[in-house]
Tab-separated table of C-alpha atoms in Angstrom:
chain	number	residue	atom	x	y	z
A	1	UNK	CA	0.000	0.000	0.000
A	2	UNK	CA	1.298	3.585	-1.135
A	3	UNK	CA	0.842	6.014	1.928
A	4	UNK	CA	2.015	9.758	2.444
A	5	UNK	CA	2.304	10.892	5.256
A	6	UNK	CA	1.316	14.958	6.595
A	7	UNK	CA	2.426	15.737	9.821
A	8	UNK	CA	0.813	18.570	11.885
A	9	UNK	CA	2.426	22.318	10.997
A	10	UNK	CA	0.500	23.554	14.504
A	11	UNK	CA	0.544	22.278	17.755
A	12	UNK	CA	-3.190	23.950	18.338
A	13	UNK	CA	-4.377	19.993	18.421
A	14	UNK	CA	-1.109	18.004	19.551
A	15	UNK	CA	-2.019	14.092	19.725
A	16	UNK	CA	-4.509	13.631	16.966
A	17	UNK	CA	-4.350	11.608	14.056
A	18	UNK	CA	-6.427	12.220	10.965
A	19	UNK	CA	-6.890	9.392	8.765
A	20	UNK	CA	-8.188	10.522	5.335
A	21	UNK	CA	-9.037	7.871	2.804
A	22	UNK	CA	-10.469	8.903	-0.352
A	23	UNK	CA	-11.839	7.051	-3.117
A	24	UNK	CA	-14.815	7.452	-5.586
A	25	UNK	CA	-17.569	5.579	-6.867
A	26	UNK	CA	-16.714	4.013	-9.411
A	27	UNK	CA	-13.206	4.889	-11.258
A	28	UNK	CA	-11.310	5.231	-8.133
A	29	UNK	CA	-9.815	8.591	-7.739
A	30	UNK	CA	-6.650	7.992	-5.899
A	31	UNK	CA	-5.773	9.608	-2.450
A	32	UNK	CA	-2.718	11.102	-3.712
A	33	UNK	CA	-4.833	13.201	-6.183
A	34	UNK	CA	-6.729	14.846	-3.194
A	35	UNK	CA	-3.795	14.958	-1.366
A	36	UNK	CA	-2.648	17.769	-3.558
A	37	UNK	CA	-5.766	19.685	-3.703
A	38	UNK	CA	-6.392	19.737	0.010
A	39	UNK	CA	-2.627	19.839	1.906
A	40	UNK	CA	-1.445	21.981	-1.677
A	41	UNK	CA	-1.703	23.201	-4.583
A	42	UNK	CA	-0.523	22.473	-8.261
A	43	UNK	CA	0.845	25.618	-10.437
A	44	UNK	CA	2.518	25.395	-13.880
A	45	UNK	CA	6.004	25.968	-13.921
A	46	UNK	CA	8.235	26.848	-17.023
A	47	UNK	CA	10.434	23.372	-15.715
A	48	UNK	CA	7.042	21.819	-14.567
A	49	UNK	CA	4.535	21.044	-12.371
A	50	UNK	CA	5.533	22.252	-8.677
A	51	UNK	CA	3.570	22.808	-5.301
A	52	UNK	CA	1.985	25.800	-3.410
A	53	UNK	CA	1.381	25.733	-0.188
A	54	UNK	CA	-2.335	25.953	0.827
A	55	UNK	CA	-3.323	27.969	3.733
A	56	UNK	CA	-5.943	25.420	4.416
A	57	UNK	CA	-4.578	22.347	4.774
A	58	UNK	CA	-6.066	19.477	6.491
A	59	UNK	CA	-2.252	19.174	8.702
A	60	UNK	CA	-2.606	22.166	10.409
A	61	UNK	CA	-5.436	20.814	12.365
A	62	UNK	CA	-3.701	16.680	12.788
A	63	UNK	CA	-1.437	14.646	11.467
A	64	UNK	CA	-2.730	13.475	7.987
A	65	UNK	CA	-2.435	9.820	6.447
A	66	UNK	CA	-3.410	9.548	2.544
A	67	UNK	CA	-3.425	5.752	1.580
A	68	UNK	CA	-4.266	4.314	-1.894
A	69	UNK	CA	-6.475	1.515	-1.686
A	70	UNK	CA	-7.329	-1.492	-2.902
A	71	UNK	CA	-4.134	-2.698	-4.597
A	72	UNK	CA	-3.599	-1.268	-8.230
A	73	UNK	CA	-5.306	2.214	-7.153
A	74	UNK	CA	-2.013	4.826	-7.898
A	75	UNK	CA	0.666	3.609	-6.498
A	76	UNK	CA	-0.168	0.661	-4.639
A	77	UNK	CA	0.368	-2.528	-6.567
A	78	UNK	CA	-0.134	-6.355	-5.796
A	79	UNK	CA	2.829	-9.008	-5.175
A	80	UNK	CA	1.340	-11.237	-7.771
A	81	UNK	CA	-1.070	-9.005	-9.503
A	82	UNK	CA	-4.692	-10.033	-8.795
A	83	UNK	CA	-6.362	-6.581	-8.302
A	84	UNK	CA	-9.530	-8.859	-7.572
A	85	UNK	CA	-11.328	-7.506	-4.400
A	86	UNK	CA	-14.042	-6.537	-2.633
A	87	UNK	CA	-15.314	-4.692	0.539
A	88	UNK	CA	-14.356	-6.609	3.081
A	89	UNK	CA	-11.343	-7.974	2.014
A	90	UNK	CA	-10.646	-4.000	1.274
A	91	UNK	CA	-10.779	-3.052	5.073
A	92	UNK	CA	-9.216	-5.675	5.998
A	93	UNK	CA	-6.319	-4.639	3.856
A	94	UNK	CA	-6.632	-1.747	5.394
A	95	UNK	CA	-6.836	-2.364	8.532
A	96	UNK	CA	-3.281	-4.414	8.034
A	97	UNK	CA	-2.085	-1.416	6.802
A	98	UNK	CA	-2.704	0.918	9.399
A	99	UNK	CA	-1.152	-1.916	12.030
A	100	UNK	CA	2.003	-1.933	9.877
A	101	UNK	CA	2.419	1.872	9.795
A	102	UNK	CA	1.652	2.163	13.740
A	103	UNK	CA	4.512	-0.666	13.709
A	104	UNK	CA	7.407	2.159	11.794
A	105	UNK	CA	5.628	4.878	13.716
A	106	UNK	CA	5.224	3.719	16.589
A	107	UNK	CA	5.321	7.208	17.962
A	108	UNK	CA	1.282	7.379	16.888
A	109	UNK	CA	0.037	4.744	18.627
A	110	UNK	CA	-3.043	5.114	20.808
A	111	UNK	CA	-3.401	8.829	19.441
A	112	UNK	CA	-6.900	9.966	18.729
A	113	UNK	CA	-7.901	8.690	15.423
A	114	UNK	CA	-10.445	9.815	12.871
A	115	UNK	CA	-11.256	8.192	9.520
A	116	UNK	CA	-12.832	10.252	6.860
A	117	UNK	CA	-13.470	9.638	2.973
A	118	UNK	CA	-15.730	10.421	-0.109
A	119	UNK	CA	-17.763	8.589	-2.290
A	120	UNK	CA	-16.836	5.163	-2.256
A	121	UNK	CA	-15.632	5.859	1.203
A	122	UNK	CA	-19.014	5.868	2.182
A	123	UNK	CA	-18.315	2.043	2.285
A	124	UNK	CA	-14.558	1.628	3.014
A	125	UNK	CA	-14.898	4.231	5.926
A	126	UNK	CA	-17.366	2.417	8.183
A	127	UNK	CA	-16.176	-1.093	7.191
A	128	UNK	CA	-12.819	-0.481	7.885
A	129	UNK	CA	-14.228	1.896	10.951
A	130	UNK	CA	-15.652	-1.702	12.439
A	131	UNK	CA	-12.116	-3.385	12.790
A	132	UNK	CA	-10.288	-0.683	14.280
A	133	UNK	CA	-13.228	0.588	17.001
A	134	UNK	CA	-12.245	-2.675	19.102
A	135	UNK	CA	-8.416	-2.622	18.452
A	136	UNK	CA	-6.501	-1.640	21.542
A	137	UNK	CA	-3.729	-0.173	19.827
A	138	UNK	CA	-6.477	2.644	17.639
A	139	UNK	CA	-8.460	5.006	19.970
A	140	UNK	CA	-11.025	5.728	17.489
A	141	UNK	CA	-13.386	8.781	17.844
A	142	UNK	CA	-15.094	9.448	14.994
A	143	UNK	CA	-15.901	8.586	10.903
A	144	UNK	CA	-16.857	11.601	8.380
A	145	UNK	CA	-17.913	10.603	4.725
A	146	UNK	CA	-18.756	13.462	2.212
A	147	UNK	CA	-20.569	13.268	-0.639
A	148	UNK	CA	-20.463	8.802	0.007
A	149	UNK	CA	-22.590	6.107	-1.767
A	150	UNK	CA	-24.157	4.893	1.714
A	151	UNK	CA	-27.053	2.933	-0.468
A	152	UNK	CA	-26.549	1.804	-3.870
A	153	UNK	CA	-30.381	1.410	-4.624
A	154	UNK	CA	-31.341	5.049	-2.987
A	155	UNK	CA	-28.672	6.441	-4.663
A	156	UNK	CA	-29.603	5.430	-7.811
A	157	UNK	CA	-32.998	6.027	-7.524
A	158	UNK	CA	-32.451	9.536	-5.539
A	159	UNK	CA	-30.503	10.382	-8.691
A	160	UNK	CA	-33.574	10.653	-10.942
A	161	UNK	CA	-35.131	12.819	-8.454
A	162	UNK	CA	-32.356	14.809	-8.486
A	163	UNK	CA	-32.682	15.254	-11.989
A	164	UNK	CA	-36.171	16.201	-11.758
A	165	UNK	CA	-35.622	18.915	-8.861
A	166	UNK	CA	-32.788	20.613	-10.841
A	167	UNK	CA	-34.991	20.890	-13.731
A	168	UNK	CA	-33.011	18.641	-15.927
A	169	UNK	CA	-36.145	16.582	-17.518
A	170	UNK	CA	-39.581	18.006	-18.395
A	171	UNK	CA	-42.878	17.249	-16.830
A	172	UNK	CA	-44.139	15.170	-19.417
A	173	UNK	CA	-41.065	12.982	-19.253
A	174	UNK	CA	-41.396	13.123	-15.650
A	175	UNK	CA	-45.294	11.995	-15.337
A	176	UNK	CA	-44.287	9.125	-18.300
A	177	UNK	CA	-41.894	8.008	-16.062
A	178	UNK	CA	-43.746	7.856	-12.872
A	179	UNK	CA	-46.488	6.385	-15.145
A	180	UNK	CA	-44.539	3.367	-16.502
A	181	UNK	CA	-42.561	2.367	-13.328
A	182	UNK	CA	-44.139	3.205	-10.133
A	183	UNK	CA	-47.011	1.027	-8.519
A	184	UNK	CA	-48.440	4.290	-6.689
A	185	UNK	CA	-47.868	7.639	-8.706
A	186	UNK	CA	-49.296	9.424	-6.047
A	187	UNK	CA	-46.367	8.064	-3.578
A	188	UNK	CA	-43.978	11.051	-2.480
A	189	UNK	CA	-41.231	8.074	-3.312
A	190	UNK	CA	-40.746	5.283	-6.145
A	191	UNK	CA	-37.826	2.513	-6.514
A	192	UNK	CA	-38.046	2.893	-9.924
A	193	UNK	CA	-35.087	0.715	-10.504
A	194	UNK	CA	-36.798	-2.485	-9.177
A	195	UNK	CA	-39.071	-1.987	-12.169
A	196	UNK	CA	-37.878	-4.445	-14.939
A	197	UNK	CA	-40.595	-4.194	-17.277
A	198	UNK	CA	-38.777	-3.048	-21.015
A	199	UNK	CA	-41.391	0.031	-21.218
A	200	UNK	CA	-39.885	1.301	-17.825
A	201	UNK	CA	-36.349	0.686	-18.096
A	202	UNK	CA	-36.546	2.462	-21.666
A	203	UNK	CA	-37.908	5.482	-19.947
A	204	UNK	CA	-35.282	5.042	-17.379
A	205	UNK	CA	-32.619	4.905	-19.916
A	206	UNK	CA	-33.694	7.684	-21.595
A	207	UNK	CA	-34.158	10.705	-18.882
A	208	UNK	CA	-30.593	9.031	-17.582
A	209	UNK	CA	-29.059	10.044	-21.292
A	210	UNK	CA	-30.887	13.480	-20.988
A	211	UNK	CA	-28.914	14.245	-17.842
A	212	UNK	CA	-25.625	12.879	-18.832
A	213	UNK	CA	-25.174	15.004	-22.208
A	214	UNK	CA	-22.498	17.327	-21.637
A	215	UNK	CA	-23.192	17.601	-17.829
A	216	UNK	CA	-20.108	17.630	-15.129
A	217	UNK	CA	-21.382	14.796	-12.715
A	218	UNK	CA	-19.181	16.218	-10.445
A	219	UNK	CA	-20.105	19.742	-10.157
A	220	UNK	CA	-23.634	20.416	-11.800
A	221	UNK	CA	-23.268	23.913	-12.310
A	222	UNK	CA	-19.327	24.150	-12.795
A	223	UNK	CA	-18.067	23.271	-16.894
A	224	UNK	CA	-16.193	20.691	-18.160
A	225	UNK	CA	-12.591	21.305	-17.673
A	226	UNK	CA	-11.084	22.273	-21.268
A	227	UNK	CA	-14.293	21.947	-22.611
A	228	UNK	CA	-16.108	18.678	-23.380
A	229	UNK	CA	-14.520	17.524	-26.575
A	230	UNK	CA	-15.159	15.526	-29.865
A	231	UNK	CA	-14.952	11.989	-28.496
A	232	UNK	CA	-16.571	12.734	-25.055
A	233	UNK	CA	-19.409	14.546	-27.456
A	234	UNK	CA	-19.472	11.201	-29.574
A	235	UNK	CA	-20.061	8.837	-26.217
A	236	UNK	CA	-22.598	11.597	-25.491
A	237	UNK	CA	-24.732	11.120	-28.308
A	238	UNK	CA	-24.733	6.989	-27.773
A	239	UNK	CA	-27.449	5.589	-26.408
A	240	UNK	CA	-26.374	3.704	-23.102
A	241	UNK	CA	-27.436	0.080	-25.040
A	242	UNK	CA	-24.908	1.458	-27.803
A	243	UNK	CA	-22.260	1.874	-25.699
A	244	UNK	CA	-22.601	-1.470	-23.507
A	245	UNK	CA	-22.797	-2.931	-26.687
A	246	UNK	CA	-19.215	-1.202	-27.817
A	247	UNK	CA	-18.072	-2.000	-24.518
A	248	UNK	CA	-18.927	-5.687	-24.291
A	249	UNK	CA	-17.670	-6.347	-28.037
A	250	UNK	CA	-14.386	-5.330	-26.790
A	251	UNK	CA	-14.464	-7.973	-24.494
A	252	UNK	CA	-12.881	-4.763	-21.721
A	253	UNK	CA	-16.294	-3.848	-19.884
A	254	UNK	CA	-20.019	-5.344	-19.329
A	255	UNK	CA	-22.894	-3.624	-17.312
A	256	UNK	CA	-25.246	-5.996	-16.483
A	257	UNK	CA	-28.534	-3.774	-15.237
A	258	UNK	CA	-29.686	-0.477	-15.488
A	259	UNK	CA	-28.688	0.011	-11.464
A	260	UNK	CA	-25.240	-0.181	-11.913
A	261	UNK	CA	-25.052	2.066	-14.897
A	262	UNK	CA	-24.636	5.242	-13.530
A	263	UNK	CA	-22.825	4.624	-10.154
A	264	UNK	CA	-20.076	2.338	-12.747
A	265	UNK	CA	-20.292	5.707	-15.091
A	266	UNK	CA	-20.552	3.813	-18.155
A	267	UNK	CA	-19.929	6.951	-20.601
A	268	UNK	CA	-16.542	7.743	-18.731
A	269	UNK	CA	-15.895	4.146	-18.586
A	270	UNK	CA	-16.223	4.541	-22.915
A	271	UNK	CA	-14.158	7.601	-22.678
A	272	UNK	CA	-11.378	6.369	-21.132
A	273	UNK	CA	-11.344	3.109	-23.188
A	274	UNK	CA	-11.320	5.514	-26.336
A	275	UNK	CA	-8.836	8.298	-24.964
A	276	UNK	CA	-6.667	8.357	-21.822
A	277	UNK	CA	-8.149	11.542	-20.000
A	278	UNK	CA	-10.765	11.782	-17.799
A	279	UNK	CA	-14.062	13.692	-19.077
A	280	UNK	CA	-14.332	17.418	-17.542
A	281	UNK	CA	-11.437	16.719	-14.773
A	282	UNK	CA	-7.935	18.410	-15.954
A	283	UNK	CA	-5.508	15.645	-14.628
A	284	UNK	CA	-2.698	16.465	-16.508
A	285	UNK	CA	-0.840	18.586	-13.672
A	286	UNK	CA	-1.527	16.023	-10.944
A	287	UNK	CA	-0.116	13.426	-13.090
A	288	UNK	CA	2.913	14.971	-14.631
A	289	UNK	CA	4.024	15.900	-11.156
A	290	UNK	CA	3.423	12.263	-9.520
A	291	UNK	CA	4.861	9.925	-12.787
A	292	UNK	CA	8.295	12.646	-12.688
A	293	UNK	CA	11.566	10.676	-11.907
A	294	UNK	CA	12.522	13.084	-9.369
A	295	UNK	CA	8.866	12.733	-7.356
A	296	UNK	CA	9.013	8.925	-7.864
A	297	UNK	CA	12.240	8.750	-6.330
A	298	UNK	CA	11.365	11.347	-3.475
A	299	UNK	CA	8.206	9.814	-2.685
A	300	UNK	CA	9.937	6.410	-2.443
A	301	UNK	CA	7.681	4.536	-5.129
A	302	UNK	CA	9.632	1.011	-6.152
A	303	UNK	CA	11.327	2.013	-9.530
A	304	UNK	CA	10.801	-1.731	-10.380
A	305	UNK	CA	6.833	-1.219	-10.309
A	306	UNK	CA	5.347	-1.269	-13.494
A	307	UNK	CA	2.773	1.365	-13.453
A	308	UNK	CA	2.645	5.383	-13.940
A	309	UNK	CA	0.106	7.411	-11.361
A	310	UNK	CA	-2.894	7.513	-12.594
A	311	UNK	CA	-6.185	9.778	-11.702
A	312	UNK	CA	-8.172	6.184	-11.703
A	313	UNK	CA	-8.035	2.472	-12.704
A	314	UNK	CA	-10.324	0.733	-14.854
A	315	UNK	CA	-9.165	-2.884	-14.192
A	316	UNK	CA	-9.741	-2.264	-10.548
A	317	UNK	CA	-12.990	-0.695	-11.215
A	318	UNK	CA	-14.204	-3.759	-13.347
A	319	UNK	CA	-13.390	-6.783	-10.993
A	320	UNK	CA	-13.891	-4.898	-8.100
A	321	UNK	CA	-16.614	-6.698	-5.701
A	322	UNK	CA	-19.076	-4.493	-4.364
A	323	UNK	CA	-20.090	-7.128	-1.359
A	324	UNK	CA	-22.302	-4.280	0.316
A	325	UNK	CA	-25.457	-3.042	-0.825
A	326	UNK	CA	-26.617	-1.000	1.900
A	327	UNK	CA	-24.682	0.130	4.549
A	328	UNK	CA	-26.999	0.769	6.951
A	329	UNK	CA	-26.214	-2.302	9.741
A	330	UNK	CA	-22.277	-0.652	9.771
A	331	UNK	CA	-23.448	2.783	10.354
A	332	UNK	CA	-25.839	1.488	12.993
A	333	UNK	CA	-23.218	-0.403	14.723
A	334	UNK	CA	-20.862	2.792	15.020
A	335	UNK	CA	-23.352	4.850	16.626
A	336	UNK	CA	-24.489	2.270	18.992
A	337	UNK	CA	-20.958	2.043	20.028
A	338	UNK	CA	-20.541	5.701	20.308
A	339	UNK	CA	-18.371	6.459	17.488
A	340	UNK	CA	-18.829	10.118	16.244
A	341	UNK	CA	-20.401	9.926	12.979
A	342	UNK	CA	-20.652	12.773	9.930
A	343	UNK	CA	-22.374	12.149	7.084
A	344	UNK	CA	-22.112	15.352	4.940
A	345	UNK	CA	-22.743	16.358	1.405
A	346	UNK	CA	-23.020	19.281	-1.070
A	347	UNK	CA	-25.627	19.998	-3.410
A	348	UNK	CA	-24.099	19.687	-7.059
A	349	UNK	CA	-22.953	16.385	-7.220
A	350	UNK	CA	-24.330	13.587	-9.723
A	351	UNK	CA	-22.280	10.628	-8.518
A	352	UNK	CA	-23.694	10.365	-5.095
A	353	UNK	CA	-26.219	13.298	-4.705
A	354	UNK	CA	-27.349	14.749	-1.350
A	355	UNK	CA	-31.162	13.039	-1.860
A	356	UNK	CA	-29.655	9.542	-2.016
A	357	UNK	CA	-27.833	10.313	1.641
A	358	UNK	CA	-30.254	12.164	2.849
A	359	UNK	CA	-33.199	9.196	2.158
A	360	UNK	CA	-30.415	7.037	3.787
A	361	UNK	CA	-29.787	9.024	7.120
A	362	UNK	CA	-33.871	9.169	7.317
A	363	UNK	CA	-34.252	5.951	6.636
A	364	UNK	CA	-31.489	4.953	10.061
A	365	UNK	CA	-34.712	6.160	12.531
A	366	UNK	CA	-32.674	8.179	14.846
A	367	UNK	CA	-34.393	10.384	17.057
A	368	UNK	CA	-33.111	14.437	16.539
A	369	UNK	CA	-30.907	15.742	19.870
A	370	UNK	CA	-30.389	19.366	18.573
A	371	UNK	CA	-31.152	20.998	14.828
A	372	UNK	CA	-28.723	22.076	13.320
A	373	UNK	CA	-28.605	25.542	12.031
């Protein structure tokens, strides 16, 4: 496992350790990538590449530990190279990790520790949160997940309210839908997703297409970075059957239901497997500065590792296991065992929208303490 390593610039909260793990729903955006935007900042250079320092870095508050999980995820590799995983066998490798670092640093042992993440992190924070609550050598206080995939079936079928609420679809498409997938379309909520009739899942494909065109899933209202260009444009105008289809005759990708299609982002999937950026993220800073001889060799990654840096990794993406559809026992278990617990999100991102974890936080039956305002 690759790890860096931020130690604390103030001494305003001596004793903590922050634990950040990052990773995204589907394509598996590396820590290391995040590590840049939130402890610094990339500039161009005429040599290159170099860092700023950001005022606001996550160190000044605690010690911060970046690790790239599962193996083949930036620079973390496997001995025999079987990227093959899945959830559980993901904290667990985790888990190990954190035991082996506490063994070099032994200095951080029994320090308070918190584990955050984002998007997929909404299921490697509290699985891996579940080993290390009970280990003597972690004093564990709290989880935070932003933005995380805490359901995969509300968060799929949050997403097509979401795309009703910001006015993405018409109401005739809207009422059509309702119409053709949900028993009661007087019910303030609908699975539509568990409808498999043809009629609905065409409808289904169809407003999903509407929202995708040209949209940042990231950042609703922000554009694509350098534009959205011809190929992306191209996968845009496929129809999601068209593309599986491309995909599957490739023999590199297969989607298997409409409820995966979105949360495995099937049209960047088809844009990376016809290019080798990522669709409205500008990775090329991030990546120049990570795959440089002079980093590599700083940053102590094996020079006998085959593999550059990467923003994300397909092949991990595709045999990746997702054992966990619902998170909600995990969560459940941390609270009841008094483990602080954040579940936070913003209001402009597609991937895992705010409805999805909102429906899921309802959904736990806890009873309110205090509003927050």
């Amino acid at each position: 496992m690759m790890y860096w390593l931020c130690v604390q610039l103030t001494w305003k909260m001596a004793g903590q350790l922050l634990f950040r793990f990052l990773n995204p729903a589907t394509l598996i955006i590396t820590p290391h990538y995040w590590w840049a935007v939130f402890n610094f900042r990339l500039a161009t250079l005429v040599k290159g590449p170099s860092l700023v320092n950001n005022p606001y870095s996550w160190n000044k508050l605690g010690n911060v530990l970046y690790l790239e999980s599962p193996a083949g995820v930036g620079f973390s590799y496997s001995l025999d190279g079987n990227v093959t995983t899945d959830d559980d066998e993901t904290a667990l490798n985790n888990h190990h990790a954190l035991l082996h670092f506490l063994d070099k640093f032994p200095e951080y042992e029994g320090r308070k520790l918190y584990v955050t993440g984002e998007s997929y992190g909404g299921v490697y924070v509290p699985t891996l949160a579940l080993l290390l609550k009970d280990s003597p050598r972690f004093k564990l206080m709290g989880i935070a997940v932003g933005n995380g995939l805490t359901s995969h079936k509300l968060n799929d079928n949050s997403l097509l309210y979401f795309i009703r609420y910001h006015g993405l679809v018409d109401e005739s498409s809207w009422n059509d839908l309702v119409a053709k997938c949900c028993a009661d379309p007087c019910s303030t909520w609908c699975a539509f997703t568990d409808n498999k009739t043809g009629e609905c899942q065409r409808i289904i494909s169809q407003l999903m297409e509407l929202a995708l065109k040209g949209i940042n899933r990231y950042n609703l209202y922000s554009e694509c970075a350098s534009g959205v260009n011809t190929l992306f444009q191209q996968s845009m105008s496929m129809s999601i059957a068209e593309i599986s289809s491309s995909l599957q005759s490739s023999k590199t990708y297969l989607c298997h239901n409409f409820g995966s299609m979105f949360r495995d982002n099937i049209y960047t999937r088809y844009h990376r497997y016809a290019d080798s950026t990522m669709p409205c993220i500008d990775d090329t800073l991030i990546r120049s500065y990570l795959n440089s001889p002079a980093i590599c060799r700083l940053i102590n990654v094996k020079p006998d590792v085959p593999k550059e840096w990467d923003i994300c990794n397909d092949e991990v993406n595709v045999k990746y296991i997702r054992t966990y559809e619902d998170l909600s026992k995990q969560y459940m278990k941390l609270l009841q065992s008094n483990i602080s617990t954040l579940i936070y999100n913003g209001d402009i991102d597609m991937a895992c929208n705010y409805f999805g974890d909102e429906m899921f936080v309802d959904n736990l039956k806890l009873k309110v303490r205090e509003l927050y305002c």
